[in-house]
XYZ file of N, CA and C in Angstrom:
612
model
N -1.839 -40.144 37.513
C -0.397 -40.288 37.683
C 0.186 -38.953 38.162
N 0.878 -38.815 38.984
C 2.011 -38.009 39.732
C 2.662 -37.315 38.913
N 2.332 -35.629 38.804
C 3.533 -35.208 37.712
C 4.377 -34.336 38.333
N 5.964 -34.697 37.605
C 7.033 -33.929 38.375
C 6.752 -32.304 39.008
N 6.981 -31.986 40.096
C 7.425 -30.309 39.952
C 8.132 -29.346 39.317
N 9.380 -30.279 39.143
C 10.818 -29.326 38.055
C 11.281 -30.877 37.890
N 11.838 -30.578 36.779
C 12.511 -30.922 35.800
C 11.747 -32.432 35.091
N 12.243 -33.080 33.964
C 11.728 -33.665 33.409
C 11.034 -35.375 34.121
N 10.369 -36.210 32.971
C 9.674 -37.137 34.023
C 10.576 -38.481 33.092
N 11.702 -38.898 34.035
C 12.036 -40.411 33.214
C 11.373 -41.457 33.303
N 11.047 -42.276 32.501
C 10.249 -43.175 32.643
C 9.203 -42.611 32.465
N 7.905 -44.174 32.448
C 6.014 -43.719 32.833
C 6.057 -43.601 34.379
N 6.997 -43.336 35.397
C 6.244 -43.552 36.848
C 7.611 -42.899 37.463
N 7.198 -42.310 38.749
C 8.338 -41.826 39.837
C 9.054 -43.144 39.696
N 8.710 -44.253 40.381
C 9.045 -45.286 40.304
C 10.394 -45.845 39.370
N 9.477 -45.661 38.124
C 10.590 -45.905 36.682
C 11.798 -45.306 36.788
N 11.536 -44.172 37.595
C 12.653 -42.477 37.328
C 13.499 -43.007 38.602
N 12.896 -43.238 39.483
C 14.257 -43.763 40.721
C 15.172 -44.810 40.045
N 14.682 -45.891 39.732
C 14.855 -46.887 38.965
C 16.225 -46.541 38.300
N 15.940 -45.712 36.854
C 16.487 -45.381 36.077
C 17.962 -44.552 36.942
N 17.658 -43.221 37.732
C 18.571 -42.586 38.299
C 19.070 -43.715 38.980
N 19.292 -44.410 39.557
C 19.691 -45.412 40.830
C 20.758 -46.383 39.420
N 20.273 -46.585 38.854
C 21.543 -47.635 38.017
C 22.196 -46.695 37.361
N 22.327 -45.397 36.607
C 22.832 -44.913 36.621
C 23.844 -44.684 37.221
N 23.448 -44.494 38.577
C 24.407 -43.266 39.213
C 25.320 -44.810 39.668
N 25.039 -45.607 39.593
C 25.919 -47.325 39.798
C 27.056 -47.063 38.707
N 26.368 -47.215 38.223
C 27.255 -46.966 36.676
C 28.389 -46.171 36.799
N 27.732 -44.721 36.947
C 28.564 -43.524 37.029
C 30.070 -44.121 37.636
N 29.508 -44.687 38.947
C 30.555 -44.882 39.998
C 31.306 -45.689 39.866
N 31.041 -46.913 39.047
C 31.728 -47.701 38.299
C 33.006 -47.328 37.395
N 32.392 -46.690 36.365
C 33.336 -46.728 35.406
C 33.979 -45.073 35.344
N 33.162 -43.927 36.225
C 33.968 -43.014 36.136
C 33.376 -42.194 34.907
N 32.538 -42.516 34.050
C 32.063 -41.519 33.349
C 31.429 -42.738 31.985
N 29.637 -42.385 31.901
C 28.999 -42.777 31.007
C 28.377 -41.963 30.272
N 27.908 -42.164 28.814
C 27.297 -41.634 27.466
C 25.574 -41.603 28.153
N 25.180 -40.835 28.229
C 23.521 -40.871 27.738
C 22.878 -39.357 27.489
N 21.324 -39.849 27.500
C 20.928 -38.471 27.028
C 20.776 -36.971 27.745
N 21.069 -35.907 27.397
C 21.407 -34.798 27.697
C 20.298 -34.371 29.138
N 18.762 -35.319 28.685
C 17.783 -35.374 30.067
C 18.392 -36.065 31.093
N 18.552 -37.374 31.125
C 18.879 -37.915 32.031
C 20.437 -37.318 32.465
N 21.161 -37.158 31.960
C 22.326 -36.498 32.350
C 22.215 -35.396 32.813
N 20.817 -34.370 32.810
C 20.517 -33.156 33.853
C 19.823 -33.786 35.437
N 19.334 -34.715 35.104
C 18.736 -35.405 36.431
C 19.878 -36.008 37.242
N 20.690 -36.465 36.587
C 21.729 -37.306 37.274
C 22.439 -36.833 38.296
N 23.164 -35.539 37.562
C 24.192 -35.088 38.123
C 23.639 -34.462 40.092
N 22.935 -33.770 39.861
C 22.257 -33.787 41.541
C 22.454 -34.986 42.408
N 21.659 -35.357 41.719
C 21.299 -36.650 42.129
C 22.525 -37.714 42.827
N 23.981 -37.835 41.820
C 24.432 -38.505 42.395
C 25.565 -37.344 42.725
N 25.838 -36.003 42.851
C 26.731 -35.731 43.704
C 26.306 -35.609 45.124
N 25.065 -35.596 45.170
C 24.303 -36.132 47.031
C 24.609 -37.388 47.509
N 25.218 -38.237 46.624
C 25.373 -39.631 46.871
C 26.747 -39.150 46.971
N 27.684 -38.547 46.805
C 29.453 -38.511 46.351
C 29.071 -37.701 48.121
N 28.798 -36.607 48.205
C 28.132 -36.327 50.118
C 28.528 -36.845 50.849
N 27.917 -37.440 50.956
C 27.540 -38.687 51.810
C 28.707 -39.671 51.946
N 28.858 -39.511 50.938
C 30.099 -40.810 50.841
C 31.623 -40.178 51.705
N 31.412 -38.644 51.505
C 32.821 -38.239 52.234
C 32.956 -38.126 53.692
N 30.754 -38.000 54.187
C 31.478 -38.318 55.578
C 31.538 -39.048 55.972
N 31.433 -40.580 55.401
C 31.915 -41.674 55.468
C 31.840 -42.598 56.898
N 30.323 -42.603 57.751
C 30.102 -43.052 58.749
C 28.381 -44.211 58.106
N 28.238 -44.995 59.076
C 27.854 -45.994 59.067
C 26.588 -45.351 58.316
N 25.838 -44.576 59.060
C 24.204 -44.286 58.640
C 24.045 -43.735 57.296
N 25.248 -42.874 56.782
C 25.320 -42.710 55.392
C 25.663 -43.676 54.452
N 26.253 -44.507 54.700
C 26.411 -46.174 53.896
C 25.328 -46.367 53.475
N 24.307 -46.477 54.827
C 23.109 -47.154 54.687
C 22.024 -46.602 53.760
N 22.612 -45.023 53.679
C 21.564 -44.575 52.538
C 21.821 -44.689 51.301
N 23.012 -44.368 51.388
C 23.725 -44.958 49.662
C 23.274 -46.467 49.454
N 23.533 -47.375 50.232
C 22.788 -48.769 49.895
C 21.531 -48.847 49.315
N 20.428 -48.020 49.970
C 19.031 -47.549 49.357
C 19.056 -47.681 47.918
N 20.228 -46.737 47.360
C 20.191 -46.311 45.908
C 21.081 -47.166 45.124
N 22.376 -47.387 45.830
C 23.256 -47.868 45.002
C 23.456 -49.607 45.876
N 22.656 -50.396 44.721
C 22.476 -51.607 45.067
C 23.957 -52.933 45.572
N 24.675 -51.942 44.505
C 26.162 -53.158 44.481
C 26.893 -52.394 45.453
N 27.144 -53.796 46.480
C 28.178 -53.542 47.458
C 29.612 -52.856 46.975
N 29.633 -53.881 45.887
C 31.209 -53.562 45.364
C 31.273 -51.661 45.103
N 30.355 -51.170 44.506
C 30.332 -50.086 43.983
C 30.251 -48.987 45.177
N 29.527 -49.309 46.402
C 29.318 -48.703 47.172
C 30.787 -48.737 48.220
N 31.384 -49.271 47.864
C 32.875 -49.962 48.820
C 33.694 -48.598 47.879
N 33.806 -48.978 46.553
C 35.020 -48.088 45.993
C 34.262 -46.621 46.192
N 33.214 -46.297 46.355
C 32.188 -45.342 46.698
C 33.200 -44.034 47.997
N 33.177 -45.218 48.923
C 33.312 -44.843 50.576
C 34.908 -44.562 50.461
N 35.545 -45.719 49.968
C 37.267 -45.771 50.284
C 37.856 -44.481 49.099
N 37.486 -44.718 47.644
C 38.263 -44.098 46.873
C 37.241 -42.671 46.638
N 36.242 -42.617 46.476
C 35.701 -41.222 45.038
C 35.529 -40.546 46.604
N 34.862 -41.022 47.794
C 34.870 -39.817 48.818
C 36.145 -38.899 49.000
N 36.881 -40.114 49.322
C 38.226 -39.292 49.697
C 38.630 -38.263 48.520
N 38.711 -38.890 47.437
C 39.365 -38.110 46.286
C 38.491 -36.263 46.124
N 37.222 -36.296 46.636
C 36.653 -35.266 46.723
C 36.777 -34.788 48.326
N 37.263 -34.900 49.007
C 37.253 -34.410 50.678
C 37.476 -32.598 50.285
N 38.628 -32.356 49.883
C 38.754 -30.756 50.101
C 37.938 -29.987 48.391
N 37.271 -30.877 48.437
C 36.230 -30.112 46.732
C 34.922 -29.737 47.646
N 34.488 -28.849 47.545
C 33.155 -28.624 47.964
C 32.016 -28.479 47.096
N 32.254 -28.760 46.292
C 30.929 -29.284 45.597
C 31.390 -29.311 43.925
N 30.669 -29.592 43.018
C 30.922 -29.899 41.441
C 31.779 -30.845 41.309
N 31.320 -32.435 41.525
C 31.745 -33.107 41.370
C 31.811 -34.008 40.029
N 31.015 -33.227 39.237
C 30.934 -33.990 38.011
C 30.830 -32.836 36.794
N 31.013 -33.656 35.798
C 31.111 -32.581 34.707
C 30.098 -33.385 33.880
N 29.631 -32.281 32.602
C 28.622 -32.665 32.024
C 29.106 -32.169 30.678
N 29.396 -32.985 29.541
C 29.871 -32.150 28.381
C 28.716 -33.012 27.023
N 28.248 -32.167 26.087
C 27.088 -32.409 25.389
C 27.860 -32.898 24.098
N 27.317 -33.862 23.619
C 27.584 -34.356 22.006
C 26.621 -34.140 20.799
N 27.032 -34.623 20.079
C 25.779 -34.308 19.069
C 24.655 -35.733 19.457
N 23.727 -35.257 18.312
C 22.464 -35.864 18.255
C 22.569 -37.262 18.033
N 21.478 -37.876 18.705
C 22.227 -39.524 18.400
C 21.343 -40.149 17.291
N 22.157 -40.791 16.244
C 21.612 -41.682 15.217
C 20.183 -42.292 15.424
N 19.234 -42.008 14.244
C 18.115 -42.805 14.773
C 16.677 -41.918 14.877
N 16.787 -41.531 16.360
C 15.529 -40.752 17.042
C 15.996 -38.997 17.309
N 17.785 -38.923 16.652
C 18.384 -37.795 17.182
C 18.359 -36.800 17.903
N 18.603 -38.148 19.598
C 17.733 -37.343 20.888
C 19.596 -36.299 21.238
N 19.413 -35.659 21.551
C 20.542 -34.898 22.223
C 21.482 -35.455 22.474
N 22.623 -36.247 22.928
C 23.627 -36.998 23.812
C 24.415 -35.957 24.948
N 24.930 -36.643 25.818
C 25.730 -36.119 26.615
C 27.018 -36.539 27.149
N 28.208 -36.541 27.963
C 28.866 -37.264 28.687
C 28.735 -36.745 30.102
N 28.719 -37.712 31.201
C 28.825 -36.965 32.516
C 30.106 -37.958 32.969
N 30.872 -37.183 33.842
C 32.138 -38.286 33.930
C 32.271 -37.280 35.709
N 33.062 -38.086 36.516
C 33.778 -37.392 37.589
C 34.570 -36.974 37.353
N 35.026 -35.732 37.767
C 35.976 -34.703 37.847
C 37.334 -35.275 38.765
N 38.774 -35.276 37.822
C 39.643 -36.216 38.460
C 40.671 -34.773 38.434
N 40.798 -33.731 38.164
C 41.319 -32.907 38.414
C 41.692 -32.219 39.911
N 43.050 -31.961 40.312
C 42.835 -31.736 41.718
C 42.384 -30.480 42.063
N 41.731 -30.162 43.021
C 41.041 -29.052 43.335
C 41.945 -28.011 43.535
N 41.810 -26.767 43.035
C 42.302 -25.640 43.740
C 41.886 -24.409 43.745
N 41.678 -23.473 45.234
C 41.047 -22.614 45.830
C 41.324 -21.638 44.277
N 39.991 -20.852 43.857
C 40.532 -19.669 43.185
C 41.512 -18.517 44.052
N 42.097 -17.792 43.331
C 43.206 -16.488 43.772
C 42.441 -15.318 43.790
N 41.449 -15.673 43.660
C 40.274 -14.213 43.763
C 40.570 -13.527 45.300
N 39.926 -14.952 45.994
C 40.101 -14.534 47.651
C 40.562 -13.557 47.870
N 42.308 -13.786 47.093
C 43.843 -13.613 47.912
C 44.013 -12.072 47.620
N 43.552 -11.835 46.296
C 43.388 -10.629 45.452
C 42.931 -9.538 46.553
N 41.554 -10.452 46.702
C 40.939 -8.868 47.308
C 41.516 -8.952 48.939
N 41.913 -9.785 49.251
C 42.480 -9.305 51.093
C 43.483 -8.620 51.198
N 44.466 -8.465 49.696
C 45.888 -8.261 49.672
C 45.424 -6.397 48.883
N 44.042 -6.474 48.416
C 43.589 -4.814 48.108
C 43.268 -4.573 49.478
N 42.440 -5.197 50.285
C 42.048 -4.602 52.166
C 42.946 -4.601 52.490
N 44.303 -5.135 52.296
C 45.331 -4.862 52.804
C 46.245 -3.385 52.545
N 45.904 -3.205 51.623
C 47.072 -2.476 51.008
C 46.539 -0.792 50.661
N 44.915 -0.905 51.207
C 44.246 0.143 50.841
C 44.325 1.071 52.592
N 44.315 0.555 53.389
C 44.454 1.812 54.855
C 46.122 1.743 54.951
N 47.332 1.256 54.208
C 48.236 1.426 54.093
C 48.575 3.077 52.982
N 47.268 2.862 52.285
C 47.617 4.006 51.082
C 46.782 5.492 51.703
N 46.121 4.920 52.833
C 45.579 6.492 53.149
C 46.100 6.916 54.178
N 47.386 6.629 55.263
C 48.240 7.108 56.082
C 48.727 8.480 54.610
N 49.356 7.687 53.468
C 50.095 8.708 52.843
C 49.643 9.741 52.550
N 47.635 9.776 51.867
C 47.257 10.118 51.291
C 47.204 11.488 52.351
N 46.834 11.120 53.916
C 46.986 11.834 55.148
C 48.170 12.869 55.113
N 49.535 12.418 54.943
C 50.575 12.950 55.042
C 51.101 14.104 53.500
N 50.505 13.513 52.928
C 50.696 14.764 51.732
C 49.978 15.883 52.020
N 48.798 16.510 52.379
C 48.473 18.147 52.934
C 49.609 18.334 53.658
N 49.825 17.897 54.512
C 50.993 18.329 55.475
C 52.248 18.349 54.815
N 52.703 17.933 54.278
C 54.070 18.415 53.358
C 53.749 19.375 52.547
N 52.449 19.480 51.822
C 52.369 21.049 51.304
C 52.417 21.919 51.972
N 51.440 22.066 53.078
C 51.580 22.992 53.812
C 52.718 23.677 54.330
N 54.033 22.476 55.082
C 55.057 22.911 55.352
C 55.768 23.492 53.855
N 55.749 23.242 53.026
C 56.664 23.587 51.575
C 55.814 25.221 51.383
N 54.711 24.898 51.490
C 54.023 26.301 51.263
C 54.513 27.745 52.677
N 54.745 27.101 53.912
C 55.290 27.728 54.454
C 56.540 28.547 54.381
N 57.658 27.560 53.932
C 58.744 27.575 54.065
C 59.235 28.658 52.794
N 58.160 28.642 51.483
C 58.230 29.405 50.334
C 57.977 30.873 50.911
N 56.859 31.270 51.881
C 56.209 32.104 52.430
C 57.502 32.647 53.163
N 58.374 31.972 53.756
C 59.461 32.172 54.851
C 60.274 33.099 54.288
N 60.774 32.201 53.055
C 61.689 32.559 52.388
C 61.198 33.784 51.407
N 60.236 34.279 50.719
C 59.737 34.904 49.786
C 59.719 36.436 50.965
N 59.355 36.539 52.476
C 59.870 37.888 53.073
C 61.082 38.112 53.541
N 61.997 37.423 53.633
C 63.132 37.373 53.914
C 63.804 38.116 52.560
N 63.616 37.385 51.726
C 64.065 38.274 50.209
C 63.641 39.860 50.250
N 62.131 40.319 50.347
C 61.822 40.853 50.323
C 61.822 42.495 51.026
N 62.546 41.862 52.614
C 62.603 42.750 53.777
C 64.136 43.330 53.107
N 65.385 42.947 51.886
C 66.240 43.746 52.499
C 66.110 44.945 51.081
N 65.076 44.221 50.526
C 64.493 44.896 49.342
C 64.254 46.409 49.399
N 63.397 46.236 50.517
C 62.513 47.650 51.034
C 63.542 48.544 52.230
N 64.390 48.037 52.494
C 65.350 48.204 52.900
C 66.285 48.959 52.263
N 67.147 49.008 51.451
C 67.452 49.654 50.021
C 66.739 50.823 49.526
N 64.954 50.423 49.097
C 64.461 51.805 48.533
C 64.078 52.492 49.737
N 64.557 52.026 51.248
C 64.306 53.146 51.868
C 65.306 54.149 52.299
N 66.993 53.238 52.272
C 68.052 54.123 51.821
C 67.691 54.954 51.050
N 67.689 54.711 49.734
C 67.697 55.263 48.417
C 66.877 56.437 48.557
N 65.385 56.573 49.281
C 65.171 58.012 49.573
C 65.408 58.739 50.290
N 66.271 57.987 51.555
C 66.633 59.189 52.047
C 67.812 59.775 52.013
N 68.479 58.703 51.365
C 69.587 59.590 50.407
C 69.438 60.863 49.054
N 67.561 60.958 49.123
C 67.157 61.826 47.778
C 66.675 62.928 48.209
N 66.390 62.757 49.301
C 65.683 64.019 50.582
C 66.841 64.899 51.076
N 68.231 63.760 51.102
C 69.078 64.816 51.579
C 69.580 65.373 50.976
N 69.772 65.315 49.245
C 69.929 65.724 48.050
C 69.491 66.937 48.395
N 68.288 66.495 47.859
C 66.878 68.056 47.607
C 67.323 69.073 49.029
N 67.581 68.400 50.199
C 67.490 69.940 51.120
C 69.172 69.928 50.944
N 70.137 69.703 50.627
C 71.411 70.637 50.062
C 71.189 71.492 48.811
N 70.668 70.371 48.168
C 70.214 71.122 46.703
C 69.487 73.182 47.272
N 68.295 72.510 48.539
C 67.825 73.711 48.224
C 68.614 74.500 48.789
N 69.499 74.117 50.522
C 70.328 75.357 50.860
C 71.504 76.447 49.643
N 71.503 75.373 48.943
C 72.865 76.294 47.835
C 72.072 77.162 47.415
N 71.118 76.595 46.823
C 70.008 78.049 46.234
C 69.750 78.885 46.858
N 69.208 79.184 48.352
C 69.188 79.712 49.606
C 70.249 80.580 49.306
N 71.666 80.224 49.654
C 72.809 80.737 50.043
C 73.512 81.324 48.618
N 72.833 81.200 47.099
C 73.231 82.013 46.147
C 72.123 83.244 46.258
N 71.136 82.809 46.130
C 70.029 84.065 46.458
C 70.575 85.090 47.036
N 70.754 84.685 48.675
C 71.843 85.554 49.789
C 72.941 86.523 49.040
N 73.631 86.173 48.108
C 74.859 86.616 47.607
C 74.059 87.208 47.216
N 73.433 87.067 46.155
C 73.161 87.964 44.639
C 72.707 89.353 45.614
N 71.485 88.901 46.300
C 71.143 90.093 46.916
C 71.723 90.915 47.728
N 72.876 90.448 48.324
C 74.172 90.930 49.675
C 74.463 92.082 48.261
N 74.820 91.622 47.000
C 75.957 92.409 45.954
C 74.630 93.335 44.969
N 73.513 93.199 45.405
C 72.499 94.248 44.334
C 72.819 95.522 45.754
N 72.516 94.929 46.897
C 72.677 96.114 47.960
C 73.707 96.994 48.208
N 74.721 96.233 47.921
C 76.388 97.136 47.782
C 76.115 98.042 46.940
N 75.757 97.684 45.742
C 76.252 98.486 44.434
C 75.058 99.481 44.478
């Protein structure tokens, strides 16, 4: 006997396991969401969102494969008209899978798998990050323009800091030579008392 590659083996035979998946996934489509076990409810879900596929592009040769699997016309009709459409802008996860407890008895696992009737909408992740690419070569023009305003501010301090400075030195250069001309009056008087004293030691 034939043993699976991945995942579990329903039924004694491939056979059994199509079998089994194929009324299922009837089911599924039927009522919109059935109880079974947590195995078959991991096999399923693949299984028949390739069938939900198919169904959205909704042309003749894909009918024909869903017919393969899903035996009832009726099921395959509300298939094409209603669950395709209702998934057109979903791109994939069409079903949900939520686990119950253990079932009475043989307390094999349980599960629910039901279609997802919620309307789709794009996450805001996208929007997030185009609106950061956006907003990030907007922030390095500025980042650009700040050296250059220091620089000019650093200039303009520089401008202003000799301007102060020039009438500074200006002043203490009055100031000595207003001290030079001191000292040489200062020294002529001395000069010109010397002169006396000695003019009046020579008289006398």
């Amino acid at each position: 006997m034939p043993t699976p590659k991945k995942g579990y083996r329903l039924g004694g035979s491939s056979s059994h396991q199509k079998a089994i998946l194929n009324n299922l996934a009837t089911s599924l489509f039927e009522h919109g969401r059935i109880t079974t076990t947590e195995a078959k409810a991991r096999m399923l879900r693949p299984f028949a969102e390739r069938l939900i596929t198919k169904a959205k592009k909704g042309d003749l040769h894909n009918r024909r494969i869903v017919l393969r699997a899903v035996k009832d016309k009726g099921v395959v009709h509300t298939l094409f008209t209603e669950i395709g459409p209702q998934f057109a802008d979903r791109p994939g996860g069409y079903t949900r899978i939520t686990k119950l407890g253990p079932r009475k008895g043989d307390n094999a696992p349980m599960a629910v798998i039901e279609l997802v009737t919620e309307p789709y909408a794009p996450k805001a992740a996208s929007g997030a990050k185009a609106s950061t690419t956006t907003s990030t070569p907007a922030a390095a023009p500025a980042a650009d323009e700040a050296p250059e305003s220091t620089e000019d501010t650093t200039a303009e301090s520089t401008d202003e800091t000799t301007e102060e400075t020039a009438p500074q030195e200006t002043v203490a250069e009055d100031a000595l030579a207003g001290t030079a001309v001191e000292e040489s009056a200062a020294d002529s008087t001395d000069e010109a008392d010397t002169a006396d004293s000695s003019e009046d030691d020579a008289k006398a």
